[in-house]
CSV table of N, CA and C and ligand atoms in Angstrom, one decimal:
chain,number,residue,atom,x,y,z
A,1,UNK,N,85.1,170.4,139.6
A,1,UNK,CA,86.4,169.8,139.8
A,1,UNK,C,86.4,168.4,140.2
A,2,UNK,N,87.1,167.4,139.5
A,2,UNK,CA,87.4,166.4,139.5
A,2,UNK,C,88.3,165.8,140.8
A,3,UNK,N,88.8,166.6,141.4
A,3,UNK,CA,90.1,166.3,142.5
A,3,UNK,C,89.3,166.5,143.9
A,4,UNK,N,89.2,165.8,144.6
A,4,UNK,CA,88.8,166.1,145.9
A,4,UNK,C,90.1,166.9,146.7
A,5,UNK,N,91.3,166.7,146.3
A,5,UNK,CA,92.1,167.6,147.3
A,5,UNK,C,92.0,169.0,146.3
A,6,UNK,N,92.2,169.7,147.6
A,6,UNK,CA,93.1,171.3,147.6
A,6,UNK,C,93.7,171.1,147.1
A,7,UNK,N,94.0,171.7,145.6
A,7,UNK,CA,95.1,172.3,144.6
A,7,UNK,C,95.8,173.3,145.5
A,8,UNK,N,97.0,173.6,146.0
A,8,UNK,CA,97.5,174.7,146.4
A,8,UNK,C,98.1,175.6,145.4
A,9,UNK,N,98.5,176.6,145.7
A,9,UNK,CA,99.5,177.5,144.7
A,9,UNK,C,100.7,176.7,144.7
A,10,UNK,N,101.2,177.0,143.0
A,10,UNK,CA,102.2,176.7,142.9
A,10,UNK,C,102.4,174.9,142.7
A,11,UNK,N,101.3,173.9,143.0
A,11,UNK,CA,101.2,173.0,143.0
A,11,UNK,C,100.8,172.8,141.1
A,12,UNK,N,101.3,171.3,140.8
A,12,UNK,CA,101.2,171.5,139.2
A,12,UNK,C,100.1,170.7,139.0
A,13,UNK,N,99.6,171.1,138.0
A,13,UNK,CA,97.9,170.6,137.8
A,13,UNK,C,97.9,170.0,136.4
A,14,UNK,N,96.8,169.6,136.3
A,14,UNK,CA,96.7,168.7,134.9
A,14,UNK,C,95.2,169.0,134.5
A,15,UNK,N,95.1,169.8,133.2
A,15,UNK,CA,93.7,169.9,133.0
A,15,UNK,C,93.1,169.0,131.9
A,16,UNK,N,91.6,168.3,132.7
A,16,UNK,CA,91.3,167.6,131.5
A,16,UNK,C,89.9,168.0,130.7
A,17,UNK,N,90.3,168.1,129.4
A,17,UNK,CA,89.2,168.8,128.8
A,17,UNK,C,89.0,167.8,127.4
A,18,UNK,N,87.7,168.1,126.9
A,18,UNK,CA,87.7,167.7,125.1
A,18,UNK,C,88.3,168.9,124.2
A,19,UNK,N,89.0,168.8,123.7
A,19,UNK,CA,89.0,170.1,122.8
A,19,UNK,C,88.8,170.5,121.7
A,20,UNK,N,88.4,172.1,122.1
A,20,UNK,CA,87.0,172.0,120.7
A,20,UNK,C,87.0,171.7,119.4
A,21,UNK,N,85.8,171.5,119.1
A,21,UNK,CA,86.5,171.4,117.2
A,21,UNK,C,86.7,173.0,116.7
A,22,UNK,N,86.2,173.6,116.8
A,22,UNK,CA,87.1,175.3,116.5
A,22,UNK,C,88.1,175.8,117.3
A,23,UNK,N,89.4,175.5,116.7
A,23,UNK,CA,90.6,176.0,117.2
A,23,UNK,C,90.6,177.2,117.3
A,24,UNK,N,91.7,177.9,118.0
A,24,UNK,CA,92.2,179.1,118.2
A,24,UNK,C,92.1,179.5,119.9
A,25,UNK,N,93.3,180.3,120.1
A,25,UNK,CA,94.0,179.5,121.8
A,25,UNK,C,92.8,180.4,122.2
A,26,UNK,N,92.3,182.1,122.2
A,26,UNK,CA,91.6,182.4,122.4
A,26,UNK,C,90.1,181.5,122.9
A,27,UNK,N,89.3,181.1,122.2
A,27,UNK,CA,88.0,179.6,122.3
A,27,UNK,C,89.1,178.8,122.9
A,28,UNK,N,90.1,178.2,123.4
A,28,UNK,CA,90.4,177.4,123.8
A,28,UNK,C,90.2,178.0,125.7
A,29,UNK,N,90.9,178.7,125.5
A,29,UNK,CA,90.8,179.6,127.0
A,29,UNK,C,89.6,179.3,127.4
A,30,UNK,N,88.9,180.3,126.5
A,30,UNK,CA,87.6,180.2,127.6
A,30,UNK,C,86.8,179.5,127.5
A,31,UNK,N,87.0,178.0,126.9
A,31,UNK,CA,86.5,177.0,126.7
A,31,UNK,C,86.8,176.2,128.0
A,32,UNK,N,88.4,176.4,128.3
A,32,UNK,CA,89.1,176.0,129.8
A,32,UNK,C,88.1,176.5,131.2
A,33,UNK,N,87.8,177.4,130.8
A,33,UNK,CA,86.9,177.8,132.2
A,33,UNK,C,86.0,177.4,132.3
A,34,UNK,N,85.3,177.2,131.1
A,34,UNK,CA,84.0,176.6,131.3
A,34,UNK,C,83.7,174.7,131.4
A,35,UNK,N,84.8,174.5,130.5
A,35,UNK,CA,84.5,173.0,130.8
A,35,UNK,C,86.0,172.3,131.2
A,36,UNK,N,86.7,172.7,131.4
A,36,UNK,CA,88.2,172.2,132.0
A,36,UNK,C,88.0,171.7,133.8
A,37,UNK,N,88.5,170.6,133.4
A,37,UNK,CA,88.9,170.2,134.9
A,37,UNK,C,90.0,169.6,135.8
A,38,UNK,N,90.5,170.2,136.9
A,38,UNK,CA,92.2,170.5,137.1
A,38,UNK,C,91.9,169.5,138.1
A,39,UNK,N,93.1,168.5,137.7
A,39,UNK,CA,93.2,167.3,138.7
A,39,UNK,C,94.7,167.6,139.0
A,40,UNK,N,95.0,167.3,140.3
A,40,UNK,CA,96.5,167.1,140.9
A,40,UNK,C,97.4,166.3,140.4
A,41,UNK,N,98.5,166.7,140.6
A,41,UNK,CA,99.4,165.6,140.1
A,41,UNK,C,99.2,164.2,140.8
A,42,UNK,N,98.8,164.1,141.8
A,42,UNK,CA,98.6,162.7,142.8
A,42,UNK,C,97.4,162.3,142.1
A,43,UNK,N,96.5,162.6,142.2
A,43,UNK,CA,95.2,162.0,140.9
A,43,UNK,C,95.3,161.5,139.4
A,44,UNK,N,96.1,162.4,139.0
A,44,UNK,CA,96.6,162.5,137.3
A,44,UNK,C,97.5,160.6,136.9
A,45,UNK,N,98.0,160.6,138.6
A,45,UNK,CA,99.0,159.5,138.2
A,45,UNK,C,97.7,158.0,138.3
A,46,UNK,N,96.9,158.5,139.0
A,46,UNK,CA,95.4,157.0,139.6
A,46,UNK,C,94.8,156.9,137.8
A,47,UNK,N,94.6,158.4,137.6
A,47,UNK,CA,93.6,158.5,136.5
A,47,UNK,C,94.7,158.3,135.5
A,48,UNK,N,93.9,157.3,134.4
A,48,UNK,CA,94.7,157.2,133.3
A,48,UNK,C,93.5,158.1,132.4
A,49,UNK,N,93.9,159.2,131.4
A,49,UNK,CA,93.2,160.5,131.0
A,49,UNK,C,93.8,159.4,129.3
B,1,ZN,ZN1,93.9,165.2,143.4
């Protein structure tokens, strides 16, 4: 994780990933788990992505 703060629930997140060259949302998913990283909205706005 890229965000040093606590994501809470309900808090809106921003995931940053590459995405893959083989589409389909399925490989996208679990592509999200494995290399996705959820930055806060307060970070999202520092970081230009
Ligand atoms: Zn953050």
């Amino acid at each position: 994780m890229k965000c040093n703060n606590e994501i809470k629930g309900d808090e809106k997140v921003l995931v940053q990933m590459r995405y893959p060259k083989r589409k389909g949302f399925t490989e996208v998913k679990a592509y999200l788990n494995l290399e996705g990283k959820f930055i806060c909205e307060k970070c999202s706005t520092k970081i230009n992505i």
